[in-house]
Amino acid sequence: MAKNIEQTVKDLMAIVLNIDAADIDDSTSMDNTPGWDSANHISLVLALEEEFAISFEVSEFEMMTNYVDVVQVVNAKL
Amino acid sequence: MTETAAKPDRRLAIRESWQAGDVHAATQTARLLLLEQPGLTNYRFLRQLLTGAGPTASGLKPLRVALLSSFSIEFVHDALIAFGFANGLQIDIYQPGFGQIRQEILDPASGLYAFSADVAILAVEGEDWLPEIYNDFLDANDGQGSGPDAALQRFGQDMAALLQAFRAASSCPVLLHNLAAPRVRRAGIADARLPSGQAQRVAKANAALFEVAAKVVDTHLVDYAGLVARYGLNNWYDARMRLYAKAPIAGGMLGHLAQEYMRYFRAFRGLTRKCLVVDLDNTLWGGVVGEDGVDGIALGTDYPGNAFVEFQRAVLDLHRRGVILAIASKNNAADVDEVFATHRSMLLRKEHFAELQIHWELKSESLRRIAQRLNIGLEHMVFADDNPAECALVRRELPMVTVIELPRRPEMYVDALCAEGLFDVPSLSDEDRRRGQLYQQRAQAESMRSSSGNIEDYYRDLAMELQIAPVDASSITRAAQLTQKTNQYNLTTTRYSEAEMSARLVDPDWVVSVITVEDRFGNHGIVGVVMARVLDGALHIDNFLLSCRVIGRTVETAMLAYLCDVARERGLKRLHGHIIPTAKNVPIRDLFDKHGFDKSAVDEAGSTRWGMALDDHRVAWPPWFRVSCKATAAAAVTNSDVE
């Protein structure tokens, strides 16, 4: 069965940002995650596009600066 | 998107193998992961595994890559490192900011030179360096700019100057992109009718790059235009990322670019595969000959028989490029002989194969025997079979062999065989083209050996002619290739690029020569390299190697005799050499001992130093060779009539 979207996002963020999936929660954001810099942000966005077979607008890149918003933007595309 | 069950399993298996120090299993599984699930997340996963804390890399070959680009190319790093991992390479990348190509190359104190790269890549997009024939094409044609002709001329000169400046400062190989087609035809469909249209001018720019690359040693033109065309301009580029991050290549294409580079990297690190072992039933033809009969197998002009003919053509092409072919099949030999002898659609003939293992034993055993008989390392062998169980067996028993598991549909076989470019070499030498034939000669010579009475009769019966000549423009590609590829009969395993070797050709203190052998079965071409250097009144052997094709024929004795003569001609008193032991070079370790040299030192790594005083010793030329030595650049060697 497909994993739920939240878990898939967490697993993917864990790999791209080199953090532990279990440490990701609603408070996780670019501001408090050292690996989540602007270059890795683009890597994350591209990996999400590939994983979910979706495409973001540039304005959406700039909205997805924390875990909650990432899930929300991804959900809106599915 | 649903997950396949295989994905997390592969990652877990790679992590476990890696942490257990099993590099063969880790790289093999990484290759499978990237074949089955190529993608940015898996590239990043492998990069994190390789560069993260925990056990350090061992058993991977390091490769330092300088990446110079006219655009933001750093998103390819993950893919480069990941595919490198799957190929047994540990890749370190130097990446200056985009658009720094000129500064980095022209400034001798730049980070580029401090990095001391093993390979430098010049990744240039036409729209960055030749706007006059890309985005500004109509402006330039309206007389607004300097004009496309002037721009093209400047481009060619500019690239030549940059490459020469780089070559003056570094001897590492260079990969130079050619230019992809423009994304937009500025004049619309009329471009096709303009003799000076964009399409024609891009072709001219690429012709100029071809000329430039041909003039600077060890510069390899990467057919970026062809690569982009295979996937299509509209898929290759991502306009959003180009405008937002100056990163024009779409995320889904980065793996393809990395794989194109791998074809070169494998060659630079001696990882190019040398031998393809194929199955027969449902591989070279459809069906099972033992059950369907010669007339019942699928091979011919209609589907699916024509798909198998196409696959045979691809295998035959590899043979013509110098790949050794062999067969590992569970079959009755008589059935197979009948197919070879009578089936009219067989493109492959029995004589194209250097070794046939046709019986009912394990295929892993067949592969071991082929490796042993042909004297080829298992890590240089590729095994292609349609049967997943056979593939799994070989992967488990012989993890160093690369397995191509043929897909279910025969029309996909050629892609499966060619996708990774496992056999690709940056340039084909005459020896490459003739290698298949050479291995047949070798087999004939071997069978004569068993019929000759004693070993000296065998050497005489071979009627060997030996030519030893300084390396020149016609032989440098092959000579450098031999230093990179030869593992077994190689004293020091010092690898040289063409550029490094050519620097020594002009140094009068260096002797750099190649050995060509011909026997009654044919010409083997260039089979050996000697490099030696004059230092403190002695000649020091730096590199001494021989292709495994001619091992066991005393060619090495002749090579030492040649070096003794060279040293005496130059008035040198001693000949020195050293042996650096590797996992592979066991066959050559007794070289000096056997030829009367004295051991002078052993270091803690097991390297041994040897010497011979030339006042009262010399290595004699074996009498069964007819020898001709061409003069070296610095000293005439006159003993062309030996014994």
XYZ file of C-alpha atoms in Angstrom:
721
model
C 0.000 0.000 0.000
C 1.025 3.551 -0.593
C 2.487 5.328 2.367
C 0.562 8.386 3.454
C 1.695 11.688 2.054
C 3.016 13.021 5.363
C 5.300 10.032 5.849
C 6.504 10.131 2.254
C 7.348 13.828 2.613
C 9.153 13.166 5.889
C 11.190 10.297 4.444
C 12.145 12.394 1.462
C 13.043 15.440 3.567
C 15.138 13.202 5.798
C 17.232 12.056 2.841
C 17.539 15.400 1.071
C 18.230 17.454 4.196
C 20.248 14.723 5.933
C 18.125 14.696 9.086
C 16.223 12.015 10.973
C 12.637 11.530 9.732
C 11.504 11.010 13.330
C 12.730 14.499 14.232
C 10.524 16.192 11.645
C 7.348 17.712 13.093
C 5.035 20.659 12.546
C 7.661 23.053 13.863
C 10.361 22.003 11.327
C 11.257 24.917 9.053
C 14.118 26.436 7.080
C 14.806 28.691 10.049
C 15.510 25.890 12.525
C 16.962 23.179 10.247
C 20.677 23.666 9.490
C 20.740 21.463 6.352
C 17.797 23.321 4.813
C 19.625 26.101 2.972
C 18.626 27.711 -0.297
C 20.506 25.207 -2.495
C 19.023 22.236 -0.632
C 15.633 23.915 -0.819
C 15.766 23.619 -4.604
C 16.968 20.027 -4.322
C 14.020 19.328 -2.014
C 11.503 20.939 -4.344
C 12.816 19.015 -7.359
C 12.798 15.748 -5.405
C 9.183 16.358 -4.312
C 8.187 17.009 -7.918
C 9.794 13.768 -8.981
C 8.375 11.714 -6.085
C 4.780 12.873 -6.570
C 4.993 13.490 -10.357
C 3.844 17.087 -9.937
C 5.232 20.477 -10.958
C 5.416 23.579 -8.778
C 5.264 27.218 -9.729
C 8.113 29.413 -8.552
C 5.734 31.171 -6.167
C 5.086 27.800 -4.554
C 8.811 27.167 -4.038
C 8.797 30.233 -1.857
C 5.768 29.121 0.137
C 7.215 25.729 1.099
C 9.606 26.967 3.746
C 8.408 24.675 6.537
C 7.158 21.119 6.855
C 3.486 22.048 7.304
C 3.427 24.218 4.201
C 5.315 21.609 2.171
C 2.599 19.042 2.956
C -0.131 21.567 2.243
C 1.268 22.645 -1.153
C 1.916 19.027 -2.163
C -1.601 18.004 -1.087
C -3.159 20.760 -3.157
C -1.470 19.322 -6.282
C -2.650 15.740 -5.846
C 2.397 7.897 -6.338
C 2.639 4.345 -5.101
C 5.907 2.989 -3.821
C 7.309 -0.234 -5.113
C 8.375 -2.675 -2.488
C 11.884 -2.905 -3.938
C 12.852 0.700 -3.231
C 13.402 0.752 0.520
C 14.877 -2.747 0.375
C 17.610 -1.743 -2.050
C 18.548 1.276 0.041
C 18.670 -0.828 3.179
C 20.749 -3.503 1.458
C 23.232 -0.913 0.183
C 23.560 0.636 3.633
C 24.108 -2.753 5.262
C 26.697 -3.888 2.711
C 28.485 -0.549 2.926
C 28.635 -0.592 6.688
C 29.819 -4.193 6.644
C 32.656 -3.118 4.350
C 31.406 -5.221 1.417
C 32.142 -2.760 -1.385
C 31.348 -5.165 -4.245
C 27.865 -5.848 -2.890
C 27.237 -2.173 -2.075
C 28.230 -0.911 -5.518
C 26.407 -3.753 -7.273
C 23.183 -2.986 -5.397
C 23.653 0.750 -5.971
C 23.840 0.032 -9.698
C 20.579 -1.938 -9.501
C 18.898 0.848 -7.515
C 19.899 3.407 -10.150
C 18.830 1.141 -13.024
C 15.431 0.470 -11.457
C 14.746 3.785 -9.743
C 16.917 6.564 -11.119
C 15.976 9.818 -9.461
C 17.100 12.747 -7.379
C 16.164 11.216 -4.021
C 18.213 8.110 -4.665
C 21.154 10.167 -5.918
C 21.041 12.181 -2.710
C 20.667 9.021 -0.635
C 23.837 7.513 -2.111
C 25.731 10.764 -1.732
C 24.788 11.022 1.938
C 25.799 7.415 2.499
C 29.163 7.905 0.845
C 30.060 11.230 2.421
C 28.335 10.764 5.757
C 29.795 9.686 9.058
C 30.515 6.014 9.606
C 32.936 3.719 7.834
C 35.119 5.548 5.345
C 35.247 4.542 1.723
C 37.526 1.659 0.992
C 37.829 -0.221 -2.237
C 36.448 2.689 -4.249
C 38.810 4.379 -6.683
C 39.107 8.118 -6.020
C 38.453 10.517 -8.895
C 38.777 14.289 -8.605
C 36.487 16.124 -11.008
C 36.691 19.855 -11.768
C 33.362 21.061 -13.124
C 33.531 24.350 -15.030
C 30.301 25.603 -16.517
C 28.635 28.570 -18.121
C 25.503 27.897 -16.031
C 24.580 26.567 -12.627
C 25.450 22.869 -12.856
C 25.781 21.982 -9.163
C 22.471 20.127 -9.107
C 24.247 17.361 -11.026
C 26.631 16.705 -8.108
C 24.360 14.182 -6.396
C 23.940 12.199 -9.613
C 27.688 12.300 -10.344
C 28.589 11.007 -6.904
C 25.804 8.393 -6.952
C 26.630 6.975 -10.386
C 30.294 7.138 -9.433
C 29.525 5.007 -6.370
C 27.645 2.485 -8.518
C 30.732 2.343 -10.756
C 33.197 1.827 -7.919
C 34.404 5.447 -7.892
C 34.635 7.940 -5.079
C 34.144 11.285 -6.789
C 35.324 14.579 -5.329
C 34.072 17.679 -7.100
C 35.589 21.131 -7.488
C 32.920 23.613 -8.517
C 33.682 27.297 -8.974
C 30.755 29.657 -9.542
C 29.191 29.490 -12.982
C 30.715 31.707 -15.612
C 34.159 31.481 -13.975
C 35.648 29.337 -16.740
C 38.053 31.949 -18.111
C 39.281 33.213 -14.755
C 39.803 29.703 -13.425
C 41.768 28.575 -16.473
C 43.831 31.708 -17.031
C 44.828 32.345 -13.419
C 47.655 29.963 -12.468
C 46.803 30.547 -8.807
C 43.125 29.601 -9.235
C 41.333 27.007 -7.163
C 41.120 24.853 -10.276
C 44.858 24.179 -10.305
C 45.125 23.935 -6.540
C 42.522 21.154 -6.659
C 44.747 19.026 -8.967
C 41.879 17.364 -10.795
C 41.969 13.945 -12.441
C 39.535 15.213 -15.058
C 38.201 18.664 -15.948
C 34.800 19.177 -17.554
C 33.968 22.260 -19.612
C 30.179 22.355 -19.721
C 29.129 25.195 -21.990
C 25.652 26.127 -23.194
C 25.580 27.852 -26.566
C 23.214 30.568 -25.415
C 25.754 31.620 -22.780
C 28.847 31.725 -24.985
C 27.464 32.380 -28.442
C 24.360 34.535 -27.950
C 24.800 35.803 -31.526
C 23.726 32.441 -32.906
C 21.268 31.610 -30.112
C 18.975 34.105 -28.405
C 20.308 37.267 -30.077
C 20.379 35.736 -33.531
C 18.015 38.179 -35.199
C 19.627 41.178 -33.452
C 23.009 40.077 -34.709
C 21.697 39.607 -38.233
C 20.177 43.108 -38.140
C 23.619 44.556 -37.678
C 22.986 45.266 -33.991
C 25.759 43.075 -32.659
C 29.152 42.047 -33.952
C 27.526 39.616 -36.390
C 27.327 35.839 -36.207
C 30.331 35.178 -38.461
C 32.668 37.258 -36.347
C 31.200 35.661 -33.228
C 31.825 32.165 -34.553
C 35.407 32.946 -35.433
C 36.020 34.514 -32.042
C 34.437 31.505 -30.346
C 36.794 29.058 -32.044
C 39.875 31.125 -31.188
C 38.685 31.680 -27.659
C 38.157 27.979 -26.996
C 41.527 27.068 -28.548
C 43.305 29.643 -26.386
C 41.545 28.452 -23.227
C 42.307 24.793 -23.850
C 45.942 25.530 -24.618
C 46.253 27.633 -21.479
C 44.729 24.816 -19.458
C 47.005 22.230 -21.045
C 50.062 24.352 -20.292
C 49.139 24.285 -16.598
C 47.622 20.819 -16.191
C 47.959 17.427 -17.814
C 44.584 16.010 -16.771
C 42.101 14.936 -19.456
C 39.469 17.482 -20.479
C 35.870 16.779 -21.413
C 34.553 19.551 -23.645
C 30.826 19.780 -24.378
C 29.754 20.558 -27.908
C 26.680 22.773 -28.332
C 23.078 21.613 -28.244
C 20.588 22.890 -30.809
C 18.822 26.178 -29.973
C 15.629 25.801 -27.961
C 13.867 28.360 -30.132
C 14.360 28.927 -33.851
C 14.353 32.706 -33.990
C 13.350 32.820 -37.647
C 10.747 30.073 -37.262
C 10.461 27.450 -39.980
C 12.380 29.715 -42.363
C 15.583 28.848 -40.480
C 15.768 25.551 -42.337
C 16.097 27.427 -45.653
C 18.655 29.984 -44.506
C 22.196 28.978 -45.462
C 23.289 31.189 -42.599
C 20.452 30.109 -40.311
C 20.845 29.134 -36.673
C 20.946 25.398 -37.388
C 23.754 25.805 -39.931
C 25.749 28.059 -37.638
C 25.474 25.736 -34.647
C 26.793 22.983 -36.904
C 29.731 25.263 -37.777
C 30.406 26.052 -34.137
C 30.495 22.325 -33.386
C 32.841 21.716 -36.321
C 35.111 24.398 -34.831
C 35.014 22.654 -31.439
C 35.891 19.372 -33.130
C 38.992 20.994 -34.649
C 39.997 22.606 -31.366
C 39.610 19.372 -29.403
C 41.656 17.445 -31.960
C 44.579 19.852 -31.550
C 44.963 19.766 -27.775
C 46.163 16.424 -26.470
C 43.792 14.412 -24.221
C 40.827 16.674 -24.925
C 37.644 14.715 -25.483
C 34.610 16.191 -27.156
C 31.424 15.175 -25.324
C 28.510 14.954 -27.750
C 26.213 17.049 -25.601
C 24.107 17.906 -28.669
C 23.539 14.211 -29.303
C 22.755 13.563 -25.651
C 20.187 16.371 -25.513
C 18.696 15.206 -28.804
C 18.187 11.677 -27.445
C 15.872 13.036 -24.769
C 14.589 16.056 -26.684
C 15.121 19.762 -26.082
C 11.682 20.173 -24.505
C 12.432 17.511 -21.901
C 16.071 18.405 -21.346
C 15.544 22.026 -20.360
C 13.389 23.473 -17.583
C 12.663 27.131 -18.425
C 11.525 27.797 -14.873
C 14.801 26.642 -13.328
C 16.821 28.395 -16.022
C 15.235 31.737 -15.215
C 14.869 31.255 -11.461
C 18.197 29.608 -10.598
C 20.271 29.816 -13.827
C 20.072 26.004 -13.737
C 18.665 25.133 -17.174
C 18.863 21.331 -17.112
C 15.669 19.644 -15.884
C 15.977 17.565 -12.711
C 14.963 14.393 -14.509
C 17.822 14.780 -17.009
C 20.708 15.202 -14.558
C 21.213 11.448 -14.248
C 21.609 11.145 -18.017
C 24.322 13.797 -17.998
C 26.113 12.067 -15.112
C 25.964 8.740 -16.953
C 27.467 10.298 -20.054
C 30.433 11.434 -17.958
C 30.730 7.950 -16.396
C 31.590 6.492 -19.798
C 34.763 8.589 -19.717
C 35.447 8.165 -16.011
C 35.408 4.382 -16.278
C 37.987 4.571 -19.057
C 40.210 6.963 -17.073
C 40.188 4.592 -14.094
C 40.688 1.298 -15.927
C 37.079 0.218 -15.356
C 36.054 -0.155 -19.002
C 34.703 -3.659 -19.480
C 36.657 -5.876 -21.860
C 34.590 -9.016 -22.326
C 30.899 -9.715 -22.964
C 29.591 -13.168 -22.082
C 26.189 -13.946 -23.556
C 23.612 -16.638 -23.066
C 22.065 -18.199 -26.216
C 18.405 -19.274 -25.851
C 16.127 -16.229 -25.622
C 19.234 -14.041 -25.770
C 20.835 -14.397 -29.221
C 17.638 -15.951 -30.592
C 14.041 -16.407 -29.444
C 13.014 -19.784 -28.057
C 15.013 -22.785 -26.889
C 16.949 -24.573 -29.594
C 16.973 -27.880 -27.706
C 13.169 -27.915 -27.724
C 12.157 -25.839 -30.737
C 14.859 -27.096 -33.109
C 17.034 -24.986 -35.416
C 14.047 -24.189 -37.630
C 11.846 -23.340 -34.678
C 13.907 -20.575 -33.062
C 12.878 -16.939 -33.610
C 15.542 -15.243 -35.723
C 14.888 -13.552 -39.056
C 12.979 -10.778 -40.746
C 9.740 -10.790 -38.743
C 8.967 -9.923 -35.144
C 10.257 -11.159 -32.750
C 13.059 -12.738 -34.801
C 14.140 -9.341 -36.154
C 14.571 -8.029 -32.601
C 17.100 -10.795 -31.949
C 18.872 -9.961 -35.226
C 19.171 -6.355 -34.021
C 20.622 -7.552 -30.737
C 23.136 -9.732 -32.586
C 24.161 -6.714 -34.640
C 24.807 -4.714 -31.471
C 26.917 -7.577 -30.064
C 28.818 -7.862 -33.357
C 29.493 -4.104 -33.257
C 31.074 -4.541 -29.839
C 33.300 -7.274 -31.274
C 34.386 -4.879 -34.017
C 35.201 -2.276 -31.375
C 37.527 -4.711 -29.632
C 35.271 -6.275 -27.004
C 36.047 -9.956 -26.455
C 32.939 -12.141 -26.858
C 32.228 -15.414 -25.111
C 29.256 -17.723 -24.574
C 27.920 -19.240 -21.370
C 24.909 -21.379 -22.221
C 23.164 -24.411 -20.835
C 22.692 -26.365 -24.019
C 23.748 -29.383 -26.046
C 26.858 -28.389 -27.964
C 25.615 -30.217 -31.083
C 22.417 -28.125 -31.208
C 24.398 -24.908 -30.909
C 26.868 -26.019 -33.584
C 23.950 -26.675 -35.889
C 22.553 -23.162 -35.380
C 25.955 -21.612 -36.091
C 26.520 -23.828 -39.125
C 23.115 -23.688 -40.764
C 20.923 -20.802 -39.613
C 20.966 -18.162 -42.312
C 19.971 -15.245 -40.075
C 22.830 -15.669 -37.594
C 24.931 -12.507 -37.817
C 27.275 -13.829 -35.144
C 29.558 -16.664 -36.206
C 31.341 -19.120 -34.000
C 34.670 -17.466 -34.802
C 33.506 -14.206 -33.231
C 33.631 -15.871 -29.824
C 36.935 -16.330 -28.041
C 35.566 -18.924 -25.617
C 32.480 -21.139 -25.575
C 31.164 -22.694 -22.383
C 28.247 -24.818 -23.543
C 27.265 -27.467 -21.003
C 24.924 -27.931 -18.049
C 27.121 -26.738 -15.221
C 26.636 -23.520 -13.232
C 27.079 -20.318 -15.197
C 29.206 -18.868 -12.421
C 31.627 -21.718 -13.125
C 31.480 -20.979 -16.865
C 32.351 -17.342 -16.183
C 35.270 -18.317 -13.959
C 36.658 -20.559 -16.684
C 36.240 -17.881 -19.353
C 38.063 -15.368 -17.155
C 40.871 -17.829 -16.586
C 41.259 -18.992 -20.178
C 41.193 -15.484 -21.624
C 43.252 -14.071 -18.763
C 40.703 -11.302 -18.121
C 39.756 -10.108 -14.635
C 36.179 -10.874 -13.570
C 35.665 -7.155 -12.870
C 36.189 -6.525 -16.595
C 33.471 -8.984 -17.598
C 29.810 -8.364 -18.405
C 27.279 -11.180 -18.395
C 24.026 -10.786 -20.366
C 21.209 -13.271 -19.846
C 17.404 -13.173 -20.045
C 16.942 -15.548 -17.120
C 16.540 -13.730 -13.770
C 17.624 -16.828 -11.838
C 20.912 -17.133 -13.744
C 21.498 -13.409 -13.289
C 20.844 -13.659 -9.557
C 23.238 -16.602 -9.265
C 26.050 -14.735 -11.001
C 25.420 -11.577 -8.957
C 25.635 -13.600 -5.771
C 28.576 -15.857 -6.657
C 30.621 -13.328 -8.625
C 29.681 -9.825 -7.435
C 32.556 -8.271 -9.404
C 30.968 -9.325 -12.710
C 28.547 -6.765 -14.175
C 25.236 -8.447 -14.953
C 22.885 -7.164 -17.640
C 19.535 -8.760 -16.965
C 17.802 -8.593 -20.328
C 14.236 -7.250 -20.129
C 11.211 -9.339 -21.042
C 10.729 -7.695 -24.455
C 13.491 -8.495 -26.990
C 13.090 -5.107 -28.709
C 14.520 -3.615 -25.493
C 17.664 -5.790 -25.497
C 19.872 -3.365 -27.438
C 19.021 -0.515 -25.067
C 19.774 -2.717 -22.065
C 23.152 -3.640 -23.555
C 24.160 -0.101 -24.548
C 22.487 2.158 -21.954
C 25.445 2.404 -19.593
C 28.214 2.389 -22.199
C 30.143 -0.184 -20.147
C 32.484 -0.922 -23.066
C 32.972 2.678 -24.205
C 36.499 4.016 -24.685
C 37.247 7.687 -25.469
C 39.049 6.797 -28.692
C 39.382 3.595 -30.663
C 42.899 2.485 -31.579
C 43.741 0.074 -34.388
C 44.407 -2.548 -31.716
C 40.860 -2.100 -30.401
C 39.383 -2.730 -33.817
C 41.476 -5.847 -34.354
C 41.329 -7.315 -30.867
C 38.721 -9.972 -31.602
C 40.955 -11.355 -34.343
C 43.992 -11.123 -32.055
C 42.339 -13.335 -29.475
C 41.714 -15.948 -32.136
C 45.435 -15.845 -33.005
C 46.201 -16.246 -29.342
C 44.037 -19.351 -29.155
C 45.853 -20.804 -32.215
C 49.239 -20.078 -30.656
C 48.130 -21.717 -27.406
C 47.141 -24.883 -29.201
C 50.514 -24.918 -30.986
C 52.228 -24.628 -27.627
C 50.738 -27.895 -26.498
C 51.941 -29.613 -29.683
C 55.499 -28.214 -29.686
C 58.124 -30.527 -28.194
C 59.953 -28.148 -25.891
C 59.442 -24.523 -25.027
C 62.279 -23.139 -27.152
C 60.941 -24.981 -30.193
C 57.632 -23.337 -29.491
C 59.205 -19.870 -29.398
C 61.038 -20.574 -32.660
C 57.900 -21.984 -34.300
C 56.075 -18.777 -33.471
C 58.532 -16.851 -35.721
C 58.160 -13.724 -33.643
C 59.213 -10.336 -34.934
C 59.724 -7.611 -32.394
C 59.816 -3.905 -33.059
C 60.792 -1.462 -30.332
C 60.309 2.202 -31.130
C 59.999 5.509 -29.282
C 56.410 6.582 -28.705
C 55.240 9.048 -31.346
C 51.977 10.597 -32.494
C 50.812 7.352 -34.079
C 51.346 5.264 -30.945
C 50.693 7.595 -28.007
C 46.967 6.869 -27.713
C 47.615 3.139 -27.480
C 50.650 3.577 -25.211
C 48.758 5.725 -22.707
C 45.782 3.375 -22.921
C 48.041 0.420 -22.057
C 49.392 2.184 -18.946
C 45.807 2.764 -17.863
C 44.428 -0.687 -18.646
C 47.188 -3.167 -17.950
C 47.014 -4.707 -14.502
C 48.675 -8.102 -14.447
C 51.988 -7.802 -16.222
C 52.741 -4.312 -14.952
C 55.726 -3.561 -12.695
C 54.598 -0.308 -11.083
C 51.034 0.252 -12.355
C 51.858 3.927 -12.854
C 49.041 5.332 -14.998
C 49.759 7.984 -17.613
C 47.402 10.202 -19.555
C 48.382 11.109 -23.095
C 49.336 14.578 -21.930
C 51.545 13.280 -19.113
C 53.221 10.868 -21.470
C 53.832 13.438 -24.190
C 55.519 15.731 -21.651
C 58.097 12.958 -21.122
C 58.629 12.356 -24.842
C 60.358 15.696 -25.244
C 62.498 15.267 -22.134
C 65.914 13.894 -23.235
C 66.324 12.113 -19.891
C 63.317 9.921 -20.585
C 63.089 6.789 -22.711
C 59.473 6.047 -23.644
C 59.077 3.176 -26.094
C 56.464 0.758 -27.331
C 56.878 -2.872 -28.324
C 55.092 -4.358 -31.323
C 54.936 -8.121 -31.811
C 54.110 -10.065 -34.945
C 54.105 -13.833 -35.212
C 53.162 -16.453 -37.761
C 49.492 -16.065 -36.835
C 49.382 -12.341 -37.410
C 50.303 -8.920 -36.084
C 49.483 -8.357 -32.422
C 50.087 -4.622 -32.680
C 51.464 -2.645 -29.775
C 51.604 -4.948 -26.764
C 54.130 -3.372 -24.407
C 55.397 -0.091 -23.020
C 58.682 0.732 -21.307
C 59.381 4.061 -19.655
C 62.730 4.781 -18.045
C 64.588 7.812 -16.838
C 68.245 8.768 -16.611
C 69.175 9.781 -13.095
C 72.589 9.928 -11.372
C 74.411 7.840 -13.945
C 71.828 5.071 -14.002
C 68.777 4.196 -16.041
C 65.716 3.835 -13.789
C 62.724 1.844 -15.021
C 59.580 3.821 -14.287
C 57.013 1.762 -16.140
C 57.255 -1.685 -17.702
C 54.198 -3.503 -18.893
C 53.022 -6.101 -21.329
C 49.577 -7.015 -22.589
C 48.410 -10.403 -21.356
C 48.077 -11.521 -24.988
C 51.828 -12.122 -25.275
C 52.788 -13.142 -21.756
C 54.889 -16.311 -21.634
C 56.885 -15.653 -24.802
C 59.993 -14.003 -23.304
C 59.048 -10.596 -24.710
C 59.862 -9.192 -21.250
C 63.421 -10.529 -21.549
C 63.780 -8.696 -24.845
C 62.455 -5.518 -23.237
C 65.091 -5.728 -20.497
C 67.793 -6.436 -23.100
C 66.654 -3.323 -24.936
C 66.923 -1.230 -21.773
C 70.434 -2.602 -21.105
C 71.448 -1.542 -24.613
C 69.903 1.898 -24.203
C 71.735 2.386 -20.911
C 75.074 1.275 -22.391
C 74.605 3.508 -25.422
C 74.213 6.412 -23.062
C 77.247 5.422 -21.081
C 75.258 4.585 -17.965
C 76.699 2.152 -15.461
C 73.572 0.672 -13.936
C 69.995 -0.339 -14.690
C 67.562 0.055 -11.805
C 63.969 -0.952 -11.315
C 61.342 -1.358 -8.657
C 58.255 -3.464 -8.215
C 55.156 -2.043 -6.581
C 53.010 -5.040 -5.655
C 49.266 -4.832 -6.355
C 46.499 -7.384 -6.029
C 46.846 -8.148 -9.738
C 50.493 -8.023 -10.709
C 51.638 -11.348 -9.258
C 52.781 -12.682 -12.686
C 55.500 -10.028 -13.068
C 56.959 -10.058 -9.555
C 59.793 -12.459 -10.367
C 60.933 -10.377 -13.363
C 64.139 -8.963 -11.887
C 65.025 -12.042 -9.873
C 64.704 -14.203 -12.980
C 66.962 -11.926 -15.002
C 69.867 -11.694 -12.571
C 69.203 -8.348 -10.887
C 70.206 -7.817 -7.251
C 67.584 -6.862 -4.712
C 68.717 -3.728 -2.899
C 65.775 -2.729 -0.715
C 62.300 -3.623 0.478
C 60.027 -1.009 2.016
C 57.216 -1.557 4.497
C 54.572 -1.530 1.739
C 56.312 -4.492 0.082
C 57.867 -2.519 -2.793
C 61.223 -3.944 -3.827
C 64.184 -2.194 -5.476
C 66.511 -3.970 -7.868
C 69.680 -3.142 -9.761
C 72.179 -4.529 -12.261
C 75.740 -3.313 -12.820
C 76.207 -3.058 -16.569
C 79.999 -3.291 -16.513
C 79.960 -7.024 -16.163
C 76.311 -7.963 -16.707
C 73.655 -7.548 -19.301
C 70.366 -9.188 -20.162
C 70.861 -11.113 -23.403
C 68.396 -10.932 -26.257
C 66.501 -14.206 -26.656
C 67.711 -15.707 -29.946
C 64.250 -16.583 -31.296
C 63.198 -12.997 -31.960
C 63.863 -11.036 -35.083
C 64.338 -7.564 -33.636
C 64.314 -4.083 -35.072
C 64.842 -1.089 -32.823
C 64.178 2.392 -34.020
C 66.460 5.074 -32.638
C 65.260 6.976 -29.628
C 65.124 10.730 -29.966
C 68.180 11.285 -27.814
C 70.366 8.265 -28.433
C 70.776 5.962 -31.385
C 70.263 2.326 -30.563
C 72.190 0.359 -33.098
C 71.797 -3.283 -32.232
C 69.191 -3.943 -34.864
C 70.874 -7.205 -35.817
C 70.923 -9.176 -32.673
C 72.508 -12.582 -32.401
